[in-house]
PDB file of C-alpha atoms in Angstrom:
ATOM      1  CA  UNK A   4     -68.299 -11.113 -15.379  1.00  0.00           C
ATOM      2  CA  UNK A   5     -65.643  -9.043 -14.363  1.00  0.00           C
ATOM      3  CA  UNK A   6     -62.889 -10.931 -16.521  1.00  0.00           C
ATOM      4  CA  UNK A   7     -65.328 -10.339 -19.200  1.00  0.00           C
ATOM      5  CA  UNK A   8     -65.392  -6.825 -19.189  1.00  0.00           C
ATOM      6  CA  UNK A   9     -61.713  -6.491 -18.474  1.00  0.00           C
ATOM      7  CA  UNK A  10     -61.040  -8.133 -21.559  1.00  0.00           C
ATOM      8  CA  UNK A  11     -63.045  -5.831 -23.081  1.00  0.00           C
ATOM      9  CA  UNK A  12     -62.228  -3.020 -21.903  1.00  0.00           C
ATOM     10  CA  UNK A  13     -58.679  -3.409 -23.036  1.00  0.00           C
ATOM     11  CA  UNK A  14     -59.258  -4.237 -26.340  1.00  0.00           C
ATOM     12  CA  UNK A  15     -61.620  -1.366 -26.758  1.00  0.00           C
ATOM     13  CA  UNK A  16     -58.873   0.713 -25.008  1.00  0.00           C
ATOM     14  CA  UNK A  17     -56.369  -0.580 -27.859  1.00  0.00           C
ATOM     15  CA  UNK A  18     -58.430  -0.380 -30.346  1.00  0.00           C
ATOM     16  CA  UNK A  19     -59.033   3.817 -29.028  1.00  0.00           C
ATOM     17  CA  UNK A  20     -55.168   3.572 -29.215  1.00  0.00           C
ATOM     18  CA  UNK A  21     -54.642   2.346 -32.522  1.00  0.00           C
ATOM     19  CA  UNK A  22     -57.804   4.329 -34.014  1.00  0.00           C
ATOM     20  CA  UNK A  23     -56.194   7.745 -32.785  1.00  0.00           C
ATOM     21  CA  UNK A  24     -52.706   7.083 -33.680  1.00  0.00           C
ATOM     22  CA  UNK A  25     -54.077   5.765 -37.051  1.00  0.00           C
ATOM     23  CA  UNK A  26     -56.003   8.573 -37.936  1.00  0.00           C
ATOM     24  CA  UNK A  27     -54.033  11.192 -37.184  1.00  0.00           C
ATOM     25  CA  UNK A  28     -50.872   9.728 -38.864  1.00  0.00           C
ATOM     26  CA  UNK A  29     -53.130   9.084 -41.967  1.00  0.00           C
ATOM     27  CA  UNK A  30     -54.141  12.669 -42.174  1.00  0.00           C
ATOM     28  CA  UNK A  31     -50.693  14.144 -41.363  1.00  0.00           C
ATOM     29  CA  UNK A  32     -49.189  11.563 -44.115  1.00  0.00           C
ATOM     30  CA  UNK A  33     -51.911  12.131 -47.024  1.00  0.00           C
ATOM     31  CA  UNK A  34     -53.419   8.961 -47.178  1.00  0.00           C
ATOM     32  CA  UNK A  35     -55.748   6.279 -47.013  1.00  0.00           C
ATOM     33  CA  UNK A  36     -55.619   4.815 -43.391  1.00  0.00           C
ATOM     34  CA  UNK A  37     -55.318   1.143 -44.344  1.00  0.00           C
ATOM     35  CA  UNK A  38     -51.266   1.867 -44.945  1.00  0.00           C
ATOM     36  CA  UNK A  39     -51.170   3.146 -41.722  1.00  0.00           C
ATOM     37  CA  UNK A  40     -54.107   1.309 -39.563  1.00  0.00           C
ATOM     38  CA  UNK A  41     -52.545  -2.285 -40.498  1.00  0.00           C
ATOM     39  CA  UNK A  42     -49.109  -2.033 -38.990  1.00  0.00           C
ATOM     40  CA  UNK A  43     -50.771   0.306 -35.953  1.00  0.00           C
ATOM     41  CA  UNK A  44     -52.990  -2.818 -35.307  1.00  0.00           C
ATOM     42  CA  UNK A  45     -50.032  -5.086 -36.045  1.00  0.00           C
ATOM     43  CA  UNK A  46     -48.467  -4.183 -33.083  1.00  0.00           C
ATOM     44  CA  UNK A  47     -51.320  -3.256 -30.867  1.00  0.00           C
ATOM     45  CA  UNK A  48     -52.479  -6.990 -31.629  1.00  0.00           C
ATOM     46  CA  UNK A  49     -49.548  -8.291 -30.417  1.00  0.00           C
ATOM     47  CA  UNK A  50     -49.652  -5.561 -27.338  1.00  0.00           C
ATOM     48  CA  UNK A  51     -52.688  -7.313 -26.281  1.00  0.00           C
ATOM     49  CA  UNK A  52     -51.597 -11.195 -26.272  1.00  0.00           C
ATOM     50  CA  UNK A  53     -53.563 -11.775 -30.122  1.00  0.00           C
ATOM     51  CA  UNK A  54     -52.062 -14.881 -31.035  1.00  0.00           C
ATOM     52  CA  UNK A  55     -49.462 -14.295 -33.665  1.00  0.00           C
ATOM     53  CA  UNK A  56     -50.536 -17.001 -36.111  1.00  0.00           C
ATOM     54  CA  UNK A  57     -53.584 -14.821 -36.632  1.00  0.00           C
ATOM     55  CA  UNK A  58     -53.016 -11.124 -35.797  1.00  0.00           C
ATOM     56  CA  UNK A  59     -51.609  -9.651 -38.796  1.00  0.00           C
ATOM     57  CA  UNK A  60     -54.936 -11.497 -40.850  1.00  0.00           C
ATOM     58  CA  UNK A  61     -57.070  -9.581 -38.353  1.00  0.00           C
ATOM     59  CA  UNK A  62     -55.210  -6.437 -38.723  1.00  0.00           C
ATOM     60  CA  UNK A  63     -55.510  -6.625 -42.475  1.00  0.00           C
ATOM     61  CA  UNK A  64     -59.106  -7.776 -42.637  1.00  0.00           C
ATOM     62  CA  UNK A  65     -60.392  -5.343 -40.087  1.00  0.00           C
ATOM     63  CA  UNK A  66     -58.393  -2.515 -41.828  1.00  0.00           C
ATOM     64  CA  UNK A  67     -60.517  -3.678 -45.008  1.00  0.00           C
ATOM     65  CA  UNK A  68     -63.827  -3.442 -43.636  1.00  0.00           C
ATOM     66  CA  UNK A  69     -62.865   0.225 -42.023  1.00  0.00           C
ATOM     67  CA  UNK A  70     -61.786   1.131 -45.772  1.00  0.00           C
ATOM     68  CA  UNK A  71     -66.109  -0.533 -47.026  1.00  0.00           C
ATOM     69  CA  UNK A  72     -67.144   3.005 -45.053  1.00  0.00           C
ATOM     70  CA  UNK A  73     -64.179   5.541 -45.531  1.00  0.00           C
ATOM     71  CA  UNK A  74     -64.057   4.934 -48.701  1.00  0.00           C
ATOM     72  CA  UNK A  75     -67.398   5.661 -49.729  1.00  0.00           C
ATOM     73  CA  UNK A  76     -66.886   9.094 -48.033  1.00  0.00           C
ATOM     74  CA  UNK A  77     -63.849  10.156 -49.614  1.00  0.00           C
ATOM     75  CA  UNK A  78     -64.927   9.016 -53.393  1.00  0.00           C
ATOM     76  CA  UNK A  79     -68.113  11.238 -52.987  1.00  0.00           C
ATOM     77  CA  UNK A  80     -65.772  14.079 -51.750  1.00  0.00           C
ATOM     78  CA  UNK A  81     -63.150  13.603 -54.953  1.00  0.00           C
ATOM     79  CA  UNK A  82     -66.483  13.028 -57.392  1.00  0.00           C
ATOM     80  CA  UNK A  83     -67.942  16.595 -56.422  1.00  0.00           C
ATOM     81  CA  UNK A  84     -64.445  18.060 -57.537  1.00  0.00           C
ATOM     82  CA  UNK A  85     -64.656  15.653 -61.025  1.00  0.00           C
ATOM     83  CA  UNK A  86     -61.383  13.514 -59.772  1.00  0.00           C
ATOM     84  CA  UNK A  87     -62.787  10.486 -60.324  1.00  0.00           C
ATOM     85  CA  UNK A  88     -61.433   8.879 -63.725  1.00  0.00           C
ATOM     86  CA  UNK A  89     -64.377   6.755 -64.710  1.00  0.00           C
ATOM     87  CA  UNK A  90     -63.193   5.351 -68.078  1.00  0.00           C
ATOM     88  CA  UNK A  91     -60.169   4.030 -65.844  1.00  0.00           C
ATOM     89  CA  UNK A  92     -62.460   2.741 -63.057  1.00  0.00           C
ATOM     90  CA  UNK A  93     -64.459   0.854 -65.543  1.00  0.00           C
ATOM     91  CA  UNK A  94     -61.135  -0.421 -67.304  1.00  0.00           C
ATOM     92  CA  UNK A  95     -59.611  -1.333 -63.736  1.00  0.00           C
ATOM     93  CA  UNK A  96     -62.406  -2.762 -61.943  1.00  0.00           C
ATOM     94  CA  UNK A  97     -63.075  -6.523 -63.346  1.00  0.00           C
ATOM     95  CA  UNK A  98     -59.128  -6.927 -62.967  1.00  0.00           C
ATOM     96  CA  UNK A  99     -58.854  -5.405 -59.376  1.00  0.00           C
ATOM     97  CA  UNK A 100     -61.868  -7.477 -58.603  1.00  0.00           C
ATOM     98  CA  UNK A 101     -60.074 -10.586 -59.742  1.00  0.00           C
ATOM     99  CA  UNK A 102     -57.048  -9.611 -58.263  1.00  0.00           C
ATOM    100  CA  UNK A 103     -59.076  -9.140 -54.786  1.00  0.00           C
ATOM    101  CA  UNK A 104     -60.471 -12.314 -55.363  1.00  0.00           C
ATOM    102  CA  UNK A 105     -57.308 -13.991 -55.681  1.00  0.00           C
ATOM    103  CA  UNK A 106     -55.335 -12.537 -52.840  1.00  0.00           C
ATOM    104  CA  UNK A 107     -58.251 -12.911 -50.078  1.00  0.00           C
ATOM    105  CA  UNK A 108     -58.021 -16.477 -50.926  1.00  0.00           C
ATOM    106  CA  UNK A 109     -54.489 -16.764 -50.859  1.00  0.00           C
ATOM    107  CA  UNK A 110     -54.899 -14.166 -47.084  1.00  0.00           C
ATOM    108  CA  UNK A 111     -56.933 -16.229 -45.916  1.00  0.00           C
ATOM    109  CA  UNK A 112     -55.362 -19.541 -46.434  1.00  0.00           C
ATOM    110  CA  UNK A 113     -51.454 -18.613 -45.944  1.00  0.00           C
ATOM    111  CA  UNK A 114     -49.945 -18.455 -42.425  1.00  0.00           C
ATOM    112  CA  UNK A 115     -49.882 -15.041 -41.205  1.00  0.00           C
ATOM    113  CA  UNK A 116     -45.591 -14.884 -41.289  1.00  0.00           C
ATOM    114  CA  UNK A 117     -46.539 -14.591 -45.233  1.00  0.00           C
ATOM    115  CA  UNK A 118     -48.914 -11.750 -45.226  1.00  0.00           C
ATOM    116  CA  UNK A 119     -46.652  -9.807 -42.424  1.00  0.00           C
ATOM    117  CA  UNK A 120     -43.986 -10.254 -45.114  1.00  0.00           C
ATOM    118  CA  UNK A 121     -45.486  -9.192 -47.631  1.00  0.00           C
ATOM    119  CA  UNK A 122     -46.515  -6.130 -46.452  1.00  0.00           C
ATOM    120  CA  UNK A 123     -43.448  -5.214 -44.891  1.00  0.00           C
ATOM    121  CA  UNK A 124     -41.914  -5.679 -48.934  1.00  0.00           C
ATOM    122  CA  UNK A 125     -44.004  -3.875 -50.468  1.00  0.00           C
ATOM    123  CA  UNK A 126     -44.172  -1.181 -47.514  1.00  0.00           C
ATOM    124  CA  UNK A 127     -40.246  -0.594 -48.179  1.00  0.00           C
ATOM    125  CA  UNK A 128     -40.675  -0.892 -51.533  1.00  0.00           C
ATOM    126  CA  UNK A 129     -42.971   2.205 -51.673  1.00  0.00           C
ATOM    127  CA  UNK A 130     -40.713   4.165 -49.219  1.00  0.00           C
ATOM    128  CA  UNK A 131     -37.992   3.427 -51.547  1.00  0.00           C
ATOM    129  CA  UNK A 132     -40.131   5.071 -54.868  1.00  0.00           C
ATOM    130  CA  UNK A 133     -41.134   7.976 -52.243  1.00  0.00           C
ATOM    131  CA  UNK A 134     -37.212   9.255 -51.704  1.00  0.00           C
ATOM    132  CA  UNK A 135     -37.016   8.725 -55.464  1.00  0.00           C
ATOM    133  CA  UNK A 136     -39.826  10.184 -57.109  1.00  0.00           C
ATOM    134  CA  UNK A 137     -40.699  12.442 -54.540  1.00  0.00           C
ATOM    135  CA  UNK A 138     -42.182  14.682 -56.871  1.00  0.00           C
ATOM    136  CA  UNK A 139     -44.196  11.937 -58.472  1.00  0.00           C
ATOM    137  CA  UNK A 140     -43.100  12.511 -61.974  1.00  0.00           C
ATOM    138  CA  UNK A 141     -44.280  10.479 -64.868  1.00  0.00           C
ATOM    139  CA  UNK A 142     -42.192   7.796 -66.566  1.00  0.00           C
ATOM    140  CA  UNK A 143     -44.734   7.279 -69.417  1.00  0.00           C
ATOM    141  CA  UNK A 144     -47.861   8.506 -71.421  1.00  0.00           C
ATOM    142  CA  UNK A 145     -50.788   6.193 -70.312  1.00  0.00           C
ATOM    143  CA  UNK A 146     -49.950   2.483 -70.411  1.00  0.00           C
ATOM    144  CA  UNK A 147     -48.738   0.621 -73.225  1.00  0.00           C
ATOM    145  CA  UNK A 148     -51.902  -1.625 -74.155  1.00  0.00           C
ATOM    146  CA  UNK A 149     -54.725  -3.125 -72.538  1.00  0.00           C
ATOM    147  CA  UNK A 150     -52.946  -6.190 -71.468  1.00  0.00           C
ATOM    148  CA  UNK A 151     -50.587  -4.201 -69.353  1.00  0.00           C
ATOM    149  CA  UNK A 152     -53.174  -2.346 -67.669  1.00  0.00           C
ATOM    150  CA  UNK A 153     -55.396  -5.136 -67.126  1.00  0.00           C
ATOM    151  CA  UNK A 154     -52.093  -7.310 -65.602  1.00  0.00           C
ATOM    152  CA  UNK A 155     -51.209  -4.071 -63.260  1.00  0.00           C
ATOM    153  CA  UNK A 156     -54.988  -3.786 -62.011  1.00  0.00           C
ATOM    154  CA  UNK A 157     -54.895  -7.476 -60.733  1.00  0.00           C
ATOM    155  CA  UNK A 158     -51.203  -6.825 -59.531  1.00  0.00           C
ATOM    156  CA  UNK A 159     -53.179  -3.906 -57.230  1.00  0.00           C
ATOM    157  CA  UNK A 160     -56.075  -5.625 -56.128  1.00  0.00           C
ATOM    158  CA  UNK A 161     -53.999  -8.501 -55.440  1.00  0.00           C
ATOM    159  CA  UNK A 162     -51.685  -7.032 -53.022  1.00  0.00           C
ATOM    160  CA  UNK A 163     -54.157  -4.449 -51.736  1.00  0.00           C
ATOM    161  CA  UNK A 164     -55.931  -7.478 -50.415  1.00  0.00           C
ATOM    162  CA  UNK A 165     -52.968  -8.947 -48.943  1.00  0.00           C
ATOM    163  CA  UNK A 166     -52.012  -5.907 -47.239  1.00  0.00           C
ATOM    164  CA  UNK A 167     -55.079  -4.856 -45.925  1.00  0.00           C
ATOM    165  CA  UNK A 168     -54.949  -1.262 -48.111  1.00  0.00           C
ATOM    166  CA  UNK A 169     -57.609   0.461 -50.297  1.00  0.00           C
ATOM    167  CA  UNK A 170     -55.325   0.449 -53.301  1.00  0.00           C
ATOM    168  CA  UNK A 171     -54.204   4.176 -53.117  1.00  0.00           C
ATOM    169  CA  UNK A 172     -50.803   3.250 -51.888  1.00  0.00           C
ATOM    170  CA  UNK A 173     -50.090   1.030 -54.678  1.00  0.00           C
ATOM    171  CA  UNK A 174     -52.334   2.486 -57.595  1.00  0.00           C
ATOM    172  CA  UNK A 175     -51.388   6.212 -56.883  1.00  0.00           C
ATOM    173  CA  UNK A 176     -47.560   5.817 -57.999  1.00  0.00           C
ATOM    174  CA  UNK A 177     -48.578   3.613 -60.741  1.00  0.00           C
ATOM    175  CA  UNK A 178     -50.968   5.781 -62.032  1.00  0.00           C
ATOM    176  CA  UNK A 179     -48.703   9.057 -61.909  1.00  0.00           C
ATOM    177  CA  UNK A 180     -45.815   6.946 -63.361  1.00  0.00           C
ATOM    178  CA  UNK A 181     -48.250   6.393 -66.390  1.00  0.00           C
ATOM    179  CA  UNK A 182     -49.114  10.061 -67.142  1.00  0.00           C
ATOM    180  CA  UNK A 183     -52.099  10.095 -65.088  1.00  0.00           C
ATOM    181  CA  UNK A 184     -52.871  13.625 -63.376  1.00  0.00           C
ATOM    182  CA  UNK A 185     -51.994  13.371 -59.452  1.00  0.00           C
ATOM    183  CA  UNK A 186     -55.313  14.696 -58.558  1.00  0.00           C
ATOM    184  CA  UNK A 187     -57.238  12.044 -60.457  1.00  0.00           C
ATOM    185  CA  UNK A 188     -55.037   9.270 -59.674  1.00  0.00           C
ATOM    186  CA  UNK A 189     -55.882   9.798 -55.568  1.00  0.00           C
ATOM    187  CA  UNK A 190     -59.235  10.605 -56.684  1.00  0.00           C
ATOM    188  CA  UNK A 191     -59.899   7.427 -58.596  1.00  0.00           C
ATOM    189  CA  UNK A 192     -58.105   5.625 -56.037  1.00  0.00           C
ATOM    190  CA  UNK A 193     -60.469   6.876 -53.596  1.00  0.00           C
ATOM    191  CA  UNK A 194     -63.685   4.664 -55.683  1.00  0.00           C
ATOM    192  CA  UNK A 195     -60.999   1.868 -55.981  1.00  0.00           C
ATOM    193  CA  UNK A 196     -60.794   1.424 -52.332  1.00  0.00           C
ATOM    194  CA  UNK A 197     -64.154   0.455 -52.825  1.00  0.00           C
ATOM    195  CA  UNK A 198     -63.980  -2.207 -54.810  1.00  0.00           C
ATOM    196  CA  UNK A 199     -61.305  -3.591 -52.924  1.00  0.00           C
ATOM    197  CA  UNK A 200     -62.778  -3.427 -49.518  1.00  0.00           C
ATOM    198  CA  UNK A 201     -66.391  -5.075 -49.963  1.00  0.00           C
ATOM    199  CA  UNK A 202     -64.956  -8.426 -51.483  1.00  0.00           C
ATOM    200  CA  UNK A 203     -61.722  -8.284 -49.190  1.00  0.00           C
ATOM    201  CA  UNK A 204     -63.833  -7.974 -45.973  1.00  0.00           C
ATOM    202  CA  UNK A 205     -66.378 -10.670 -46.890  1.00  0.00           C
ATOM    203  CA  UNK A 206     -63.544 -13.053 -47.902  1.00  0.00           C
ATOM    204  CA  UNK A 207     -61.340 -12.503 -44.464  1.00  0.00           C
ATOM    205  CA  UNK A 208     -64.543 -12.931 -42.422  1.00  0.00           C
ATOM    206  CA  UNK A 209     -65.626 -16.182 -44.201  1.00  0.00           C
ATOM    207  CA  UNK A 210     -61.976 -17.509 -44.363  1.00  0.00           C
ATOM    208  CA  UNK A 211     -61.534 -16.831 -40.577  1.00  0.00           C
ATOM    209  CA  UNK A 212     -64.835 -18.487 -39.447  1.00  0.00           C
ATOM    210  CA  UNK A 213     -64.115 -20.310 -36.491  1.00  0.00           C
ATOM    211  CA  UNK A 214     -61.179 -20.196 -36.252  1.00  0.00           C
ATOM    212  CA  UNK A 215     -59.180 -20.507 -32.730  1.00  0.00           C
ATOM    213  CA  UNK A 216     -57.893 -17.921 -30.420  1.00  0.00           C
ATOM    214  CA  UNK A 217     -59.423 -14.982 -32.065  1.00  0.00           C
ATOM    215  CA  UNK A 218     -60.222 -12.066 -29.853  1.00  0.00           C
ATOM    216  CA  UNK A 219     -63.747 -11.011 -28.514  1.00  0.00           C
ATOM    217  CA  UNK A 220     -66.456  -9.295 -31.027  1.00  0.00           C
ATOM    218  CA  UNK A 221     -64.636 -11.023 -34.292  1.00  0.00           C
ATOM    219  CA  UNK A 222     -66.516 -12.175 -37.230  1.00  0.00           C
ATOM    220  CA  UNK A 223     -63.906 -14.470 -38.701  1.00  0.00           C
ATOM    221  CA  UNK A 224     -60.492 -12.346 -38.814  1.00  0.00           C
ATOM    222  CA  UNK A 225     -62.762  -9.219 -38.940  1.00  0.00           C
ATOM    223  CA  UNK A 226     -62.969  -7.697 -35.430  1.00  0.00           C
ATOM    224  CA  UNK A 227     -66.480  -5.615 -35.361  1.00  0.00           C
ATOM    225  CA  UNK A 228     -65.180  -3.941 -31.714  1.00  0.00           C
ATOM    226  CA  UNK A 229     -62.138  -2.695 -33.834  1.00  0.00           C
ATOM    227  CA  UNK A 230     -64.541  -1.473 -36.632  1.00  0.00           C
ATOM    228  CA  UNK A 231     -66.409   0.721 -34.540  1.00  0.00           C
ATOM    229  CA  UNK A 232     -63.720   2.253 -32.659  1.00  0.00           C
ATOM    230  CA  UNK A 233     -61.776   3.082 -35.546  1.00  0.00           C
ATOM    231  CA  UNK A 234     -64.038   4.103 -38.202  1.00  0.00           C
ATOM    232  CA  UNK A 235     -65.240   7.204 -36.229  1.00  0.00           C
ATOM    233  CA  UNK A 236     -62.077   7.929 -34.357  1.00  0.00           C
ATOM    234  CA  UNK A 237     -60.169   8.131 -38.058  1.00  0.00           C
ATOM    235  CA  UNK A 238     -62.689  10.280 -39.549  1.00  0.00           C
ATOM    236  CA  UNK A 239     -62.514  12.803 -36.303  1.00  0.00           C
ATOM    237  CA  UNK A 240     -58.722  12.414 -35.820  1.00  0.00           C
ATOM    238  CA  UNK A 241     -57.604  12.988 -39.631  1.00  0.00           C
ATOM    239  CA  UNK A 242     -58.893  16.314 -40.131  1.00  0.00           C
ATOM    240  CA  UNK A 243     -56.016  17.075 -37.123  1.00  0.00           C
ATOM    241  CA  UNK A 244     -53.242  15.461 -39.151  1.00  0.00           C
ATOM    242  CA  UNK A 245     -54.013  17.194 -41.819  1.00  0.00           C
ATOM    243  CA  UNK A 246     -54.405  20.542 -40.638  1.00  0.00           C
ATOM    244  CA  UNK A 247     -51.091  20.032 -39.105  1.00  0.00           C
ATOM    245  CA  UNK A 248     -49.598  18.683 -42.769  1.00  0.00           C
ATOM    246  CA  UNK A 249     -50.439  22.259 -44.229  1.00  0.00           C
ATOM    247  CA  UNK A 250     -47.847  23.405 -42.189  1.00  0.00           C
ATOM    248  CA  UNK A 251     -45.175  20.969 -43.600  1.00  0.00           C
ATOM    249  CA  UNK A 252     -43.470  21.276 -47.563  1.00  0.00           C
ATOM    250  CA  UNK A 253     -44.774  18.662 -49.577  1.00  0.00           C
ATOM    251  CA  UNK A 254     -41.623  16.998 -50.284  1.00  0.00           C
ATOM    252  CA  UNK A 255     -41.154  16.625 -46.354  1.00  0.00           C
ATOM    253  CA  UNK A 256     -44.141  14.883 -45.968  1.00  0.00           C
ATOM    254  CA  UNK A 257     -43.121  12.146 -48.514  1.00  0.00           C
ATOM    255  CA  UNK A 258     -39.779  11.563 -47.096  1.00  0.00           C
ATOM    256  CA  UNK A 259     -41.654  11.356 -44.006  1.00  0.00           C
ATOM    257  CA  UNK A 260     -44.616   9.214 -44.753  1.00  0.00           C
ATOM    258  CA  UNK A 261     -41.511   7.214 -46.384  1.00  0.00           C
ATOM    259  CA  UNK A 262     -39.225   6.834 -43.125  1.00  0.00           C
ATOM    260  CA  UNK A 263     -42.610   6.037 -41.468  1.00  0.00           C
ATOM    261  CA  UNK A 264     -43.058   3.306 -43.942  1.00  0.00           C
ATOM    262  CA  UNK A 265     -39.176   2.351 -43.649  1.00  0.00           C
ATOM    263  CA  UNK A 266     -39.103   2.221 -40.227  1.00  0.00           C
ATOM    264  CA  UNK A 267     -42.747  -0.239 -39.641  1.00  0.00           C
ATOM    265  CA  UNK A 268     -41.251  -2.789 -42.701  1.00  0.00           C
ATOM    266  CA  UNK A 269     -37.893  -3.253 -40.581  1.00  0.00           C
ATOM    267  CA  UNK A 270     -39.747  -4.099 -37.374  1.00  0.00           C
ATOM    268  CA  UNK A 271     -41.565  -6.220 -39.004  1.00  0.00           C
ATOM    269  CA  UNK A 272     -38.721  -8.185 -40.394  1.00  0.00           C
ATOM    270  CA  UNK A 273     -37.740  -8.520 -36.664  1.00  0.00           C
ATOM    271  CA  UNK A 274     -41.096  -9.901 -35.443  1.00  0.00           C
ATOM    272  CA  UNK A 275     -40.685 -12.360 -38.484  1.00  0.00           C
ATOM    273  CA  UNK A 276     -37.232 -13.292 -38.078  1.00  0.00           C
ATOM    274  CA  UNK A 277     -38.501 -13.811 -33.971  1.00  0.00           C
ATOM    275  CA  UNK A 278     -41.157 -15.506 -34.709  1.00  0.00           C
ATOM    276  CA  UNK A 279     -39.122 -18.271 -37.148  1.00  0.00           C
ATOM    277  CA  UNK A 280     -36.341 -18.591 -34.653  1.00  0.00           C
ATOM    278  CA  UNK A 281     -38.984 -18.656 -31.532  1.00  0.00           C
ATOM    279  CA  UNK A 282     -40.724 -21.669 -33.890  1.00  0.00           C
TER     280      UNK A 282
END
């Protein structure tokens, strides 16, 4: 019994951890906490002895089912301003849907080296488009034709899924480099994290069931003891970060949410290149 509740206790104690660190840096950085909560988790997970074969699948699903209740709360809050697009959430939602679809499967099915890498790619990729379009200027007017848009919506949902995001990350700068107004773009994001996280969640939990060496409280790779500490402790923390980001230029805030971003992709290129040499 008392092994039992030691094991608990420091899990829930990392999970306090990651939930505070998590929520704070997503409100100091501007965005949605999946960006931020999967590489926190990441490397709490392997703080804690979670089995690396599975630990960046849990971090990404559990960051998913924490986005199934922020989200909701943050698309009301942009829909009461009117910066929710709806003609491009009903364009963009069958496509991210599929593109959900798709990448779960593939999550759930690759070895976890793949999704690590994956979001450590894209992660530097976005810091890179941070430092350059700081200032999130558009490229074009709208995009090109429906194919395009329909291609880039499953090219969102797929990855979002991957990474363990709510899509804001990677539909944000797409939608601003289209001509899309920056306030709509985060707002519509906000209902697209929606979409994302309900089929994402279900599909990690039913890929992971029963699986090995998963931690205490887990429904497949979804970890319900993580869920509850970090739902609550990101909504509660945030509102610190971001009081503190008023404080801050703009432009400083990208180049730091960029280094931030920069700095978690290149350890995770050394955890992968340990983990291939260690195997």
């Amino acid at each position: 019994m008392q092994e039992f509740l030691a094991d608990y206790g420091i899990w829930i104690a990392a999970m306090v951890f990651a939930g505070v660190v998590g929520g704070f840096a997503a409100g100091l950085l501007g965005v949605g906490g999946g960006i931020v909560i999967v590489p926190v988790l990441y490397f709490v997970l392997g703080g804690v002895g979670v089995d690396d074969a599975v630990r960046m699948k849990i971090a990404v699903a559990t960051s998913l089912s924490t986005i199934v209740l922020t989200s909701l709360s943050s698309a009301r809050s942009h829909y009461k301003r009117g910066a929710v697009d709806f003609s491009l959430l009903k364009s963009w939602g069958l496509p991210i849907f599929i593109g959900v679809v798709c990448g779960t499967a593939i999550g759930g099915r690759v070895d976890g080296l793949v999704l690590t890498s994956v979001f450590a790619v894209i992660a530097l990729l976005v810091a890179v488009n941070m430092v350059v379009r700081a200032d999130n200027s558009a490229l074009t007017e709208d995009f090109p034709n429906v194919g395009v848009k329909s291609a880039v919506g499953v090219f969102v949902g797929l990855f979002s899924a991957m990474m363990g995001i709510g899509g804001g990350t990677l539909s944000v700068p797409i939608l601003t480099a289209f001509g899309f107004d920056i306030r709509k773009a985060v707002g519509t994001a906000a209902a697209i994290g929606f979409i994302i996280a309900i089929p994402g969640t279900i599909g990690y939990a039913a890929a992971g069931w029963g699986e090995a060496n998963l931690p205490a409280g887990s429904i497949g790779y979804v970890n319900l003891i993580a869920l509850v500490a970090l739902v609550p402790l990101t909504m509660l923390i945030a509102p610190l970060g971001a009081k503190v980001a008023h404080a801050i230029p703009r432009r400083m805030l990208s180049y730091a949410f960029a280094t931030f971003l920069g700095v978690t992709a290149i350890r995770m290129f050394v955890d992968i290149y340990g983990q291939i040499w260690a195997g």
